[in-house]
Amino acid sequence: MSDIRHLADDEVIREPGLYAMPLERHHGQPCDGVSVTSGILRGMELKSPADVWAFHQLNPGRFERPVTAALRMGQAMAALIEGGIDTLNANFVVSGGSAPRRPTIKQMIAYDEGRATDAGRESVEYWRAMEADTRTVVSQAEFDLIVAMGGVLAQSPEAAAVMSGLPEVTMAWQCPETGLWVLSRPDTVSLDGMTSDYKKMSTKGGAFDYRLVDRRITDHAYDMQMALAAESLEVLGYGWPASVGIVAQCDAPPYHVILREIPEHVLRVAQFRNRRARLRFAECLDSRRWPGPGEDTGAYQYPEWLEQRLLSEQQVANQ
């Protein structure tokens, strides 16, 4: 599509617009100035500036963020949604349950010197091939789960309609208040008024229903993520989308799918939270000071509901 520009490996974003790039590039400061993503803004709101800076790419003393199973599975499902089984296979490789143990140093030395045992040779050759493969490794069980969930998702006409837009496009624009580049990358975006994001959810033995989905939206501030997508479409000249929502899917059979639209009045509040997070990030970046939770000091307080109940009980007891 002519609206989308393909960002080459050796170029940076200098103009607002829609860009095609790998996910790693989206999170890897691809602009000619400092950029913030939805994950950064949500971290500023839900955690603390210190938590954000601890793992930030611009921090020379940063911690490396571990690749969790949940993140790996989310990336794999995104690949399946974007381009089907071919895209999944192009980005992920299965490590079978019968994989040999990783070789010891002695086994690797013996292999290189031409005196490996059959077991040592099998181990070294298998794991060197796996390490040479640039694709992300998933287990057979993880791969089967992704394919099974994808099959159910594909059979939902409602989900298909919501997710029929452009997949994995980075929307980039520059915040006039802070100078920061703002990057939004929902799973699908339609330039004629729709954007959505897919979320795999575990119930941990509970019910998979709209209540659980709404709790997850609140807990992870997915409203902020989708508000950023809506705002990005508006800033880039496509208008505020008429429909914005989350496609949630249970990760246990029969892999139910629930669609939750996020109304505009909720998105506008979340837009305020995104702006507040941008301002705070810019302030921290300029001051080089990233406050942590330990700086919020004060006296213990009852939860409001408990305080009211106990005060009432105290009054009754004192009569």
PDB file of C-alpha atoms in Angstrom:
ATOM      1  CA  MET A   1       0.000   0.000   0.000  1.00  0.00           C
ATOM      2  CA  SER A   2       1.370   3.416  -1.011  1.00  0.00           C
ATOM      3  CA  ASP A   3       0.775   4.914   2.450  1.00  0.00           C
ATOM      4  CA  ILE A   4       3.261   2.493   4.020  1.00  0.00           C
ATOM      5  CA  ARG A   5       6.977   3.113   3.733  1.00  0.00           C
ATOM      6  CA  HIS A   6       9.448   0.263   4.149  1.00  0.00           C
ATOM      7  CA  LEU A   7      12.198   1.332   6.527  1.00  0.00           C
ATOM      8  CA  ALA A   8      15.557   0.071   5.321  1.00  0.00           C
ATOM      9  CA  ASP A   9      18.080  -1.284   7.815  1.00  0.00           C
ATOM     10  CA  ASP A  10      20.369   1.718   7.317  1.00  0.00           C
ATOM     11  CA  GLU A  11      17.780   4.489   7.555  1.00  0.00           C
ATOM     12  CA  VAL A  12      15.887   6.166  10.387  1.00  0.00           C
ATOM     13  CA  ILE A  13      12.449   7.709  10.623  1.00  0.00           C
ATOM     14  CA  ARG A  14      12.562  11.453   9.987  1.00  0.00           C
ATOM     15  CA  GLU A  15       8.963  12.109   8.948  1.00  0.00           C
ATOM     16  CA  PRO A  16       5.611  11.121  10.470  1.00  0.00           C
ATOM     17  CA  GLY A  17       3.835   8.278   8.718  1.00  0.00           C
ATOM     18  CA  LEU A  18       3.182   4.559   8.455  1.00  0.00           C
ATOM     19  CA  TYR A  19       6.225   2.293   8.368  1.00  0.00           C
ATOM     20  CA  ALA A  20       6.888  -1.393   7.759  1.00  0.00           C
ATOM     21  CA  MET A  21       9.738  -2.742   9.895  1.00  0.00           C
ATOM     22  CA  PRO A  22      10.543  -5.753  12.090  1.00  0.00           C
ATOM     23  CA  LEU A  23       9.186  -5.684  15.628  1.00  0.00           C
ATOM     24  CA  GLU A  24      12.721  -5.507  17.051  1.00  0.00           C
ATOM     25  CA  ARG A  25      13.348  -2.343  15.027  1.00  0.00           C
ATOM     26  CA  HIS A  26      10.106  -0.806  16.299  1.00  0.00           C
ATOM     27  CA  HIS A  27      11.367  -1.207  19.874  1.00  0.00           C
ATOM     28  CA  GLY A  28      14.969  -0.323  18.975  1.00  0.00           C
ATOM     29  CA  GLN A  29      14.886   3.502  18.707  1.00  0.00           C
ATOM     30  CA  PRO A  30      14.349   3.678  14.907  1.00  0.00           C
ATOM     31  CA  CYS A  31      13.879   7.474  14.721  1.00  0.00           C
ATOM     32  CA  ASP A  32      16.250  10.419  14.426  1.00  0.00           C
ATOM     33  CA  GLY A  33      15.367  11.272  18.028  1.00  0.00           C
ATOM     34  CA  VAL A  34      14.271   9.451  21.165  1.00  0.00           C
ATOM     35  CA  SER A  35      11.094   7.411  20.656  1.00  0.00           C
ATOM     36  CA  VAL A  36       8.525   5.998  23.058  1.00  0.00           C
ATOM     37  CA  THR A  37       6.250   3.027  22.482  1.00  0.00           C
ATOM     38  CA  SER A  38       3.023   2.015  24.183  1.00  0.00           C
ATOM     39  CA  GLY A  39       4.977  -0.333  26.429  1.00  0.00           C
ATOM     40  CA  ILE A  40       7.148   2.547  27.649  1.00  0.00           C
ATOM     41  CA  LEU A  41       4.165   4.796  28.334  1.00  0.00           C
ATOM     42  CA  ARG A  42       2.253   2.075  30.135  1.00  0.00           C
ATOM     43  CA  GLY A  43       5.334   1.326  32.219  1.00  0.00           C
ATOM     44  CA  MET A  44       5.503   4.967  33.280  1.00  0.00           C
ATOM     45  CA  GLU A  45       1.875   4.782  34.434  1.00  0.00           C
ATOM     46  CA  LEU A  46       1.664   1.302  35.918  1.00  0.00           C
ATOM     47  CA  LYS A  47       5.137   0.965  37.436  1.00  0.00           C
ATOM     48  CA  SER A  48       7.693   3.712  37.937  1.00  0.00           C
ATOM     49  CA  PRO A  49      10.213   5.689  35.876  1.00  0.00           C
ATOM     50  CA  ALA A  50      12.990   3.640  37.504  1.00  0.00           C
ATOM     51  CA  ASP A  51      11.401   0.409  36.277  1.00  0.00           C
ATOM     52  CA  VAL A  52      11.221   1.790  32.735  1.00  0.00           C
ATOM     53  CA  TRP A  53      14.810   3.078  32.708  1.00  0.00           C
ATOM     54  CA  ALA A  54      16.200  -0.130  34.221  1.00  0.00           C
ATOM     55  CA  PHE A  55      15.527  -1.971  30.939  1.00  0.00           C
ATOM     56  CA  HIS A  56      15.604   0.938  28.479  1.00  0.00           C
ATOM     57  CA  GLN A  57      17.813   0.668  25.414  1.00  0.00           C
ATOM     58  CA  LEU A  58      19.308   4.115  26.018  1.00  0.00           C
ATOM     59  CA  ASN A  59      20.454   3.128  29.501  1.00  0.00           C
ATOM     60  CA  PRO A  60      24.115   1.988  29.267  1.00  0.00           C
ATOM     61  CA  GLY A  61      23.731   0.054  32.523  1.00  0.00           C
ATOM     62  CA  ARG A  62      20.413  -1.554  31.636  1.00  0.00           C
ATOM     63  CA  PHE A  63      19.271  -5.010  32.640  1.00  0.00           C
ATOM     64  CA  GLU A  64      18.533  -7.412  29.809  1.00  0.00           C
ATOM     65  CA  ARG A  65      14.850  -8.164  29.665  1.00  0.00           C
ATOM     66  CA  PRO A  66      14.283 -11.945  29.736  1.00  0.00           C
ATOM     67  CA  VAL A  67      12.309 -13.515  26.911  1.00  0.00           C
ATOM     68  CA  THR A  68       9.442 -15.113  28.802  1.00  0.00           C
ATOM     69  CA  ALA A  69       7.274 -17.911  27.488  1.00  0.00           C
ATOM     70  CA  ALA A  70       4.322 -15.510  27.391  1.00  0.00           C
ATOM     71  CA  LEU A  71       6.265 -13.018  25.257  1.00  0.00           C
ATOM     72  CA  ARG A  72       7.527 -15.746  22.946  1.00  0.00           C
ATOM     73  CA  MET A  73       4.033 -17.161  22.493  1.00  0.00           C
ATOM     74  CA  GLY A  74       2.607 -13.710  21.876  1.00  0.00           C
ATOM     75  CA  GLN A  75       5.164 -13.050  19.161  1.00  0.00           C
ATOM     76  CA  ALA A  76       4.464 -16.419  17.570  1.00  0.00           C
ATOM     77  CA  MET A  77       0.716 -15.810  17.507  1.00  0.00           C
ATOM     78  CA  ALA A  78       1.305 -12.359  16.013  1.00  0.00           C
ATOM     79  CA  ALA A  79       3.342 -13.986  13.243  1.00  0.00           C
ATOM     80  CA  LEU A  80       0.553 -16.492  12.577  1.00  0.00           C
ATOM     81  CA  ILE A  81      -2.065 -13.753  12.464  1.00  0.00           C
ATOM     82  CA  GLU A  82       0.080 -11.588  10.199  1.00  0.00           C
ATOM     83  CA  GLY A  83       0.928 -14.131   7.525  1.00  0.00           C
ATOM     84  CA  GLY A  84      -0.379 -17.570   8.388  1.00  0.00           C
ATOM     85  CA  ILE A  85       1.626 -20.750   8.876  1.00  0.00           C
ATOM     86  CA  ASP A  86       4.313 -19.688   6.377  1.00  0.00           C
ATOM     87  CA  THR A  87       5.159 -16.551   8.393  1.00  0.00           C
ATOM     88  CA  LEU A  88       5.108 -18.577  11.600  1.00  0.00           C
ATOM     89  CA  ASN A  89       7.573 -21.092  10.161  1.00  0.00           C
ATOM     90  CA  ALA A  90       9.743 -18.287   8.781  1.00  0.00           C
ATOM     91  CA  ASN A  91      10.202 -16.778  12.237  1.00  0.00           C
ATOM     92  CA  PHE A  92      10.000 -19.759  14.615  1.00  0.00           C
ATOM     93  CA  VAL A  93      11.602 -23.180  14.722  1.00  0.00           C
ATOM     94  CA  VAL A  94      10.385 -26.163  16.736  1.00  0.00           C
ATOM     95  CA  SER A  95      12.658 -27.872  19.201  1.00  0.00           C
ATOM     96  CA  GLY A  96      11.251 -31.365  19.469  1.00  0.00           C
ATOM     97  CA  GLY A  97      10.725 -33.230  22.711  1.00  0.00           C
ATOM     98  CA  SER A  98      13.351 -35.773  21.650  1.00  0.00           C
ATOM     99  CA  ALA A  99      16.113 -33.158  21.394  1.00  0.00           C
ATOM    100  CA  PRO A 100      19.437 -34.372  22.794  1.00  0.00           C
ATOM    101  CA  ARG A 101      20.963 -32.818  25.893  1.00  0.00           C
ATOM    102  CA  ARG A 102      23.134 -29.786  25.337  1.00  0.00           C
ATOM    103  CA  PRO A 103      26.754 -30.853  24.819  1.00  0.00           C
ATOM    104  CA  THR A 104      29.360 -30.427  27.526  1.00  0.00           C
ATOM    105  CA  ILE A 105      32.575 -28.508  26.899  1.00  0.00           C
ATOM    106  CA  LYS A 106      34.433 -31.816  26.708  1.00  0.00           C
ATOM    107  CA  GLN A 107      32.011 -33.118  24.070  1.00  0.00           C
ATOM    108  CA  MET A 108      32.444 -29.961  21.981  1.00  0.00           C
ATOM    109  CA  ILE A 109      36.235 -30.210  22.175  1.00  0.00           C
ATOM    110  CA  ALA A 110      36.114 -33.894  21.247  1.00  0.00           C
ATOM    111  CA  TYR A 111      33.846 -33.119  18.286  1.00  0.00           C
ATOM    112  CA  ASP A 112      36.159 -30.385  16.994  1.00  0.00           C
ATOM    113  CA  GLU A 113      39.131 -32.752  17.316  1.00  0.00           C
ATOM    114  CA  GLY A 114      37.346 -35.512  15.395  1.00  0.00           C
ATOM    115  CA  ARG A 115      37.000 -37.991  18.270  1.00  0.00           C
ATOM    116  CA  ALA A 116      33.359 -37.518  19.283  1.00  0.00           C
ATOM    117  CA  THR A 117      31.167 -40.396  20.358  1.00  0.00           C
ATOM    118  CA  ASP A 118      27.903 -40.981  18.515  1.00  0.00           C
ATOM    119  CA  ALA A 119      25.949 -39.341  21.346  1.00  0.00           C
ATOM    120  CA  GLY A 120      28.355 -36.412  21.525  1.00  0.00           C
ATOM    121  CA  ARG A 121      28.233 -35.893  17.766  1.00  0.00           C
ATOM    122  CA  GLU A 122      24.432 -35.904  17.765  1.00  0.00           C
ATOM    123  CA  SER A 123      24.306 -33.400  20.632  1.00  0.00           C
ATOM    124  CA  VAL A 124      26.870 -30.987  19.181  1.00  0.00           C
ATOM    125  CA  GLU A 125      25.456 -31.020  15.661  1.00  0.00           C
ATOM    126  CA  TYR A 126      21.864 -30.598  16.830  1.00  0.00           C
ATOM    127  CA  TRP A 127      22.514 -27.660  19.153  1.00  0.00           C
ATOM    128  CA  ARG A 128      24.951 -25.899  16.844  1.00  0.00           C
ATOM    129  CA  ALA A 129      22.337 -26.038  14.116  1.00  0.00           C
ATOM    130  CA  MET A 130      19.726 -24.666  16.500  1.00  0.00           C
ATOM    131  CA  GLU A 131      22.013 -21.830  17.630  1.00  0.00           C
ATOM    132  CA  ALA A 132      22.907 -20.964  14.037  1.00  0.00           C
ATOM    133  CA  ASP A 133      19.217 -20.667  13.180  1.00  0.00           C
ATOM    134  CA  THR A 134      18.143 -17.052  13.707  1.00  0.00           C
ATOM    135  CA  ARG A 135      14.525 -18.066  14.266  1.00  0.00           C
ATOM    136  CA  THR A 136      13.045 -18.119  17.770  1.00  0.00           C
ATOM    137  CA  VAL A 137      12.842 -21.587  19.292  1.00  0.00           C
ATOM    138  CA  VAL A 138       9.488 -22.914  20.516  1.00  0.00           C
ATOM    139  CA  SER A 139       8.639 -26.347  21.826  1.00  0.00           C
ATOM    140  CA  GLN A 140       6.420 -28.740  19.921  1.00  0.00           C
ATOM    141  CA  ALA A 141       3.693 -28.240  22.531  1.00  0.00           C
ATOM    142  CA  GLU A 142       3.900 -24.448  22.139  1.00  0.00           C
ATOM    143  CA  PHE A 143       3.782 -24.729  18.350  1.00  0.00           C
ATOM    144  CA  ASP A 144       0.762 -27.048  18.464  1.00  0.00           C
ATOM    145  CA  LEU A 145      -1.047 -24.691  20.852  1.00  0.00           C
ATOM    146  CA  ILE A 146      -0.441 -21.691  18.592  1.00  0.00           C
ATOM    147  CA  VAL A 147      -1.748 -23.545  15.536  1.00  0.00           C
ATOM    148  CA  ALA A 148      -4.810 -24.837  17.419  1.00  0.00           C
ATOM    149  CA  MET A 149      -5.696 -21.387  18.742  1.00  0.00           C
ATOM    150  CA  GLY A 150      -5.111 -19.852  15.334  1.00  0.00           C
ATOM    151  CA  GLY A 151      -7.495 -22.350  13.769  1.00  0.00           C
ATOM    152  CA  VAL A 152     -10.297 -21.407  16.158  1.00  0.00           C
ATOM    153  CA  LEU A 153      -9.566 -17.700  15.701  1.00  0.00           C
ATOM    154  CA  ALA A 154      -9.783 -18.061  11.927  1.00  0.00           C
ATOM    155  CA  GLN A 155     -13.252 -19.607  12.259  1.00  0.00           C
ATOM    156  CA  SER A 156     -14.658 -16.548  14.057  1.00  0.00           C
ATOM    157  CA  PRO A 157     -16.263 -14.223  11.475  1.00  0.00           C
ATOM    158  CA  GLU A 158     -16.443 -11.424  14.045  1.00  0.00           C
ATOM    159  CA  ALA A 159     -12.727 -11.663  14.823  1.00  0.00           C
ATOM    160  CA  ALA A 160     -11.913 -11.911  11.118  1.00  0.00           C
ATOM    161  CA  ALA A 161     -13.846  -8.709  10.442  1.00  0.00           C
ATOM    162  CA  VAL A 162     -12.161  -6.825  13.279  1.00  0.00           C
ATOM    163  CA  MET A 163      -8.680  -8.048  12.341  1.00  0.00           C
ATOM    164  CA  SER A 164      -8.984  -7.522   8.593  1.00  0.00           C
ATOM    165  CA  GLY A 165      -6.797  -4.423   8.522  1.00  0.00           C
ATOM    166  CA  LEU A 166      -3.103  -3.930   7.891  1.00  0.00           C
ATOM    167  CA  PRO A 167      -1.021  -6.140  10.200  1.00  0.00           C
ATOM    168  CA  GLU A 168       1.948  -4.971  12.297  1.00  0.00           C
ATOM    169  CA  VAL A 169       2.374  -1.462  10.882  1.00  0.00           C
ATOM    170  CA  THR A 170       4.281   1.144  12.917  1.00  0.00           C
ATOM    171  CA  MET A 171       2.580   4.530  13.106  1.00  0.00           C
ATOM    172  CA  ALA A 172       5.142   7.245  13.873  1.00  0.00           C
ATOM    173  CA  TRP A 173       4.694  10.901  14.784  1.00  0.00           C
ATOM    174  CA  GLN A 174       6.472  13.523  16.850  1.00  0.00           C
ATOM    175  CA  CYS A 175       4.944  14.884  20.045  1.00  0.00           C
ATOM    176  CA  PRO A 176       4.881  18.706  19.783  1.00  0.00           C
ATOM    177  CA  GLU A 177       5.095  19.143  23.571  1.00  0.00           C
ATOM    178  CA  THR A 178       8.133  16.971  24.244  1.00  0.00           C
ATOM    179  CA  GLY A 179       9.835  16.413  20.905  1.00  0.00           C
ATOM    180  CA  LEU A 180       9.656  12.673  21.514  1.00  0.00           C
ATOM    181  CA  TRP A 181       8.796  10.377  18.644  1.00  0.00           C
ATOM    182  CA  VAL A 182       5.666   8.351  19.395  1.00  0.00           C
ATOM    183  CA  LEU A 183       5.371   4.837  17.952  1.00  0.00           C
ATOM    184  CA  SER A 184       2.164   2.804  17.900  1.00  0.00           C
ATOM    185  CA  ARG A 185       1.936  -0.717  16.490  1.00  0.00           C
ATOM    186  CA  PRO A 186      -1.397  -2.470  17.092  1.00  0.00           C
ATOM    187  CA  ASP A 187      -1.828  -5.920  15.579  1.00  0.00           C
ATOM    188  CA  THR A 188      -4.163  -4.610  12.888  1.00  0.00           C
ATOM    189  CA  VAL A 189      -5.130  -1.147  11.700  1.00  0.00           C
ATOM    190  CA  SER A 190      -7.595  -0.145   9.007  1.00  0.00           C
ATOM    191  CA  LEU A 191      -7.168   3.317   7.546  1.00  0.00           C
ATOM    192  CA  ASP A 192     -10.910   3.651   7.068  1.00  0.00           C
ATOM    193  CA  GLY A 193     -11.687   3.595  10.782  1.00  0.00           C
ATOM    194  CA  MET A 194     -10.819   0.464  12.754  1.00  0.00           C
ATOM    195  CA  THR A 195      -7.943  -0.819  14.888  1.00  0.00           C
ATOM    196  CA  SER A 196      -7.543  -3.845  17.155  1.00  0.00           C
ATOM    197  CA  ASP A 197      -5.037  -5.881  19.131  1.00  0.00           C
ATOM    198  CA  TYR A 198      -5.020  -9.602  19.878  1.00  0.00           C
ATOM    199  CA  LYS A 199      -4.425 -10.861  23.425  1.00  0.00           C
ATOM    200  CA  LYS A 200      -3.917 -14.476  24.462  1.00  0.00           C
ATOM    201  CA  MET A 201      -5.245 -14.941  27.988  1.00  0.00           C
ATOM    202  CA  SER A 202      -4.903 -17.640  30.632  1.00  0.00           C
ATOM    203  CA  THR A 203      -7.709 -18.103  33.132  1.00  0.00           C
ATOM    204  CA  LYS A 204      -5.603 -20.015  35.695  1.00  0.00           C
ATOM    205  CA  GLY A 205      -8.575 -22.293  36.280  1.00  0.00           C
ATOM    206  CA  GLY A 206     -11.217 -19.575  36.391  1.00  0.00           C
ATOM    207  CA  ALA A 207     -13.935 -18.652  33.924  1.00  0.00           C
ATOM    208  CA  PHE A 208     -13.096 -17.034  30.631  1.00  0.00           C
ATOM    209  CA  ASP A 209     -15.676 -14.283  30.318  1.00  0.00           C
ATOM    210  CA  TYR A 210     -15.965 -10.570  29.698  1.00  0.00           C
ATOM    211  CA  ARG A 211     -15.211  -9.844  33.355  1.00  0.00           C
ATOM    212  CA  LEU A 212     -11.805 -11.498  33.087  1.00  0.00           C
ATOM    213  CA  VAL A 213     -11.089  -9.723  29.799  1.00  0.00           C
ATOM    214  CA  ASP A 214     -12.023  -6.357  31.288  1.00  0.00           C
ATOM    215  CA  ARG A 215      -9.778  -6.998  34.308  1.00  0.00           C
ATOM    216  CA  ARG A 216      -6.850  -7.776  32.030  1.00  0.00           C
ATOM    217  CA  ILE A 217      -7.513  -4.633  29.991  1.00  0.00           C
ATOM    218  CA  THR A 218      -7.435  -2.629  33.220  1.00  0.00           C
ATOM    219  CA  ASP A 219      -4.461  -4.432  34.788  1.00  0.00           C
ATOM    220  CA  HIS A 220      -2.253  -4.074  31.707  1.00  0.00           C
ATOM    221  CA  ALA A 221      -3.635  -0.700  30.552  1.00  0.00           C
ATOM    222  CA  TYR A 222      -4.585  -2.027  27.149  1.00  0.00           C
ATOM    223  CA  ASP A 223      -6.920   0.980  26.973  1.00  0.00           C
ATOM    224  CA  MET A 224      -3.769   3.145  26.824  1.00  0.00           C
ATOM    225  CA  GLN A 225      -2.330   0.963  24.074  1.00  0.00           C
ATOM    226  CA  MET A 226      -5.439   1.290  21.947  1.00  0.00           C
ATOM    227  CA  ALA A 227      -5.859   4.996  22.701  1.00  0.00           C
ATOM    228  CA  LEU A 228      -2.339   5.532  21.377  1.00  0.00           C
ATOM    229  CA  ALA A 229      -3.314   3.720  18.181  1.00  0.00           C
ATOM    230  CA  ALA A 230      -6.449   5.844  17.822  1.00  0.00           C
ATOM    231  CA  GLU A 231      -4.539   9.061  18.503  1.00  0.00           C
ATOM    232  CA  SER A 232      -1.851   8.058  16.008  1.00  0.00           C
ATOM    233  CA  LEU A 233      -4.412   7.549  13.259  1.00  0.00           C
ATOM    234  CA  GLU A 234      -5.890  10.945  14.065  1.00  0.00           C
ATOM    235  CA  VAL A 235      -2.528  12.739  14.130  1.00  0.00           C
ATOM    236  CA  LEU A 236      -1.494  11.155  10.831  1.00  0.00           C
ATOM    237  CA  GLY A 237      -4.621  12.441   9.136  1.00  0.00           C
ATOM    238  CA  TYR A 238      -6.820   9.350   9.004  1.00  0.00           C
ATOM    239  CA  GLY A 239      -9.257  10.509  11.668  1.00  0.00           C
ATOM    240  CA  TRP A 240     -10.226   9.023  15.013  1.00  0.00           C
ATOM    241  CA  PRO A 241     -11.286   5.416  14.317  1.00  0.00           C
ATOM    242  CA  ALA A 242     -14.941   4.496  14.642  1.00  0.00           C
ATOM    243  CA  SER A 243     -14.162   1.105  16.170  1.00  0.00           C
ATOM    244  CA  VAL A 244     -11.336   0.217  18.569  1.00  0.00           C
ATOM    245  CA  GLY A 245     -11.118  -3.034  20.459  1.00  0.00           C
ATOM    246  CA  ILE A 246      -9.376  -6.037  21.930  1.00  0.00           C
ATOM    247  CA  VAL A 247      -9.644  -9.560  20.516  1.00  0.00           C
ATOM    248  CA  ALA A 248      -9.139 -11.852  23.517  1.00  0.00           C
ATOM    249  CA  GLN A 249      -8.671 -15.606  23.249  1.00  0.00           C
ATOM    250  CA  CYS A 250      -8.503 -18.217  25.979  1.00  0.00           C
ATOM    251  CA  ASP A 251      -5.379 -20.399  25.813  1.00  0.00           C
ATOM    252  CA  ALA A 252      -7.244 -23.540  26.930  1.00  0.00           C
ATOM    253  CA  PRO A 253      -9.635 -25.684  24.850  1.00  0.00           C
ATOM    254  CA  PRO A 254     -12.005 -24.887  23.240  1.00  0.00           C
ATOM    255  CA  TYR A 255     -10.066 -21.618  22.835  1.00  0.00           C
ATOM    256  CA  HIS A 256     -13.013 -19.234  23.130  1.00  0.00           C
ATOM    257  CA  VAL A 257     -12.747 -15.780  21.539  1.00  0.00           C
ATOM    258  CA  ILE A 258     -14.226 -12.616  23.088  1.00  0.00           C
ATOM    259  CA  LEU A 259     -14.303  -9.205  21.416  1.00  0.00           C
ATOM    260  CA  ARG A 260     -14.376  -6.128  23.664  1.00  0.00           C
ATOM    261  CA  GLU A 261     -14.849  -2.736  22.056  1.00  0.00           C
ATOM    262  CA  ILE A 262     -13.306   0.172  23.949  1.00  0.00           C
ATOM    263  CA  PRO A 263     -15.638   3.192  23.746  1.00  0.00           C
ATOM    264  CA  GLU A 264     -14.326   6.615  22.799  1.00  0.00           C
ATOM    265  CA  HIS A 265     -14.898   8.211  26.217  1.00  0.00           C
ATOM    266  CA  VAL A 266     -12.647   5.548  27.787  1.00  0.00           C
ATOM    267  CA  LEU A 267     -10.044   6.043  25.060  1.00  0.00           C
ATOM    268  CA  ARG A 268     -10.028   9.800  25.638  1.00  0.00           C
ATOM    269  CA  VAL A 269      -9.227   9.270  29.325  1.00  0.00           C
ATOM    270  CA  ALA A 270      -6.493   6.823  28.306  1.00  0.00           C
ATOM    271  CA  GLN A 271      -5.220   9.439  25.848  1.00  0.00           C
ATOM    272  CA  PHE A 272      -4.745  11.763  28.815  1.00  0.00           C
ATOM    273  CA  ARG A 273      -2.760   9.044  30.598  1.00  0.00           C
ATOM    274  CA  ASN A 274      -0.536   8.600  27.529  1.00  0.00           C
ATOM    275  CA  ARG A 275       0.129  12.339  27.418  1.00  0.00           C
ATOM    276  CA  ARG A 276       0.936  12.405  31.132  1.00  0.00           C
ATOM    277  CA  ALA A 277       3.323   9.489  30.674  1.00  0.00           C
ATOM    278  CA  ARG A 278       5.065  11.241  27.735  1.00  0.00           C
ATOM    279  CA  LEU A 279       5.546  14.409  29.752  1.00  0.00           C
ATOM    280  CA  ARG A 280       6.931  12.483  32.689  1.00  0.00           C
ATOM    281  CA  PHE A 281       9.280  10.442  30.503  1.00  0.00           C
ATOM    282  CA  ALA A 282      10.599  13.618  28.863  1.00  0.00           C
ATOM    283  CA  GLU A 283      11.082  15.225  32.286  1.00  0.00           C
ATOM    284  CA  CYS A 284      13.030  12.214  33.553  1.00  0.00           C
ATOM    285  CA  LEU A 285      15.120  12.082  30.382  1.00  0.00           C
ATOM    286  CA  ASP A 286      16.027  15.775  30.664  1.00  0.00           C
ATOM    287  CA  SER A 287      16.804  15.627  34.385  1.00  0.00           C
ATOM    288  CA  ARG A 288      18.481  12.188  34.167  1.00  0.00           C
ATOM    289  CA  ARG A 289      16.522  11.285  37.259  1.00  0.00           C
ATOM    290  CA  TRP A 290      14.271   8.247  37.236  1.00  0.00           C
ATOM    291  CA  PRO A 291      12.357   7.981  40.550  1.00  0.00           C
ATOM    292  CA  GLY A 292      11.514   4.538  41.878  1.00  0.00           C
ATOM    293  CA  PRO A 293       8.721   3.306  44.136  1.00  0.00           C
ATOM    294  CA  GLY A 294      10.872   3.736  47.224  1.00  0.00           C
ATOM    295  CA  GLU A 295      10.605   7.522  46.905  1.00  0.00           C
ATOM    296  CA  ASP A 296       6.873   7.435  47.638  1.00  0.00           C
ATOM    297  CA  THR A 297       6.968   7.607  51.413  1.00  0.00           C
ATOM    298  CA  GLY A 298       4.157   8.112  53.887  1.00  0.00           C
ATOM    299  CA  ALA A 299       2.078   6.521  56.593  1.00  0.00           C
ATOM    300  CA  TYR A 300       0.041   3.368  56.206  1.00  0.00           C
ATOM    301  CA  GLN A 301      -3.585   3.890  55.217  1.00  0.00           C
ATOM    302  CA  TYR A 302      -6.554   1.578  55.407  1.00  0.00           C
ATOM    303  CA  PRO A 303      -8.319   0.895  52.126  1.00  0.00           C
ATOM    304  CA  GLU A 304     -11.244   3.309  51.988  1.00  0.00           C
ATOM    305  CA  TRP A 305     -13.869   0.547  52.201  1.00  0.00           C
ATOM    306  CA  LEU A 306     -12.200  -0.986  55.269  1.00  0.00           C
ATOM    307  CA  GLU A 307     -11.737   2.349  57.006  1.00  0.00           C
ATOM    308  CA  GLN A 308     -15.417   3.213  56.603  1.00  0.00           C
ATOM    309  CA  ARG A 309     -16.488  -0.182  57.931  1.00  0.00           C
ATOM    310  CA  LEU A 310     -14.193  -0.039  60.958  1.00  0.00           C
ATOM    311  CA  LEU A 311     -15.176   3.531  61.819  1.00  0.00           C
ATOM    312  CA  SER A 312     -18.811   2.493  61.719  1.00  0.00           C
ATOM    313  CA  GLU A 313     -18.114  -0.520  63.953  1.00  0.00           C
ATOM    314  CA  GLN A 314     -16.158   1.689  66.343  1.00  0.00           C
ATOM    315  CA  GLN A 315     -19.043   4.135  66.644  1.00  0.00           C
ATOM    316  CA  VAL A 316     -21.493   1.341  67.383  1.00  0.00           C
ATOM    317  CA  ALA A 317     -19.170  -0.156  69.994  1.00  0.00           C
ATOM    318  CA  ASN A 318     -18.722   3.200  71.749  1.00  0.00           C
ATOM    319  CA  GLN A 319     -22.444   3.907  72.094  1.00  0.00           C
TER     320      GLN A 319
END
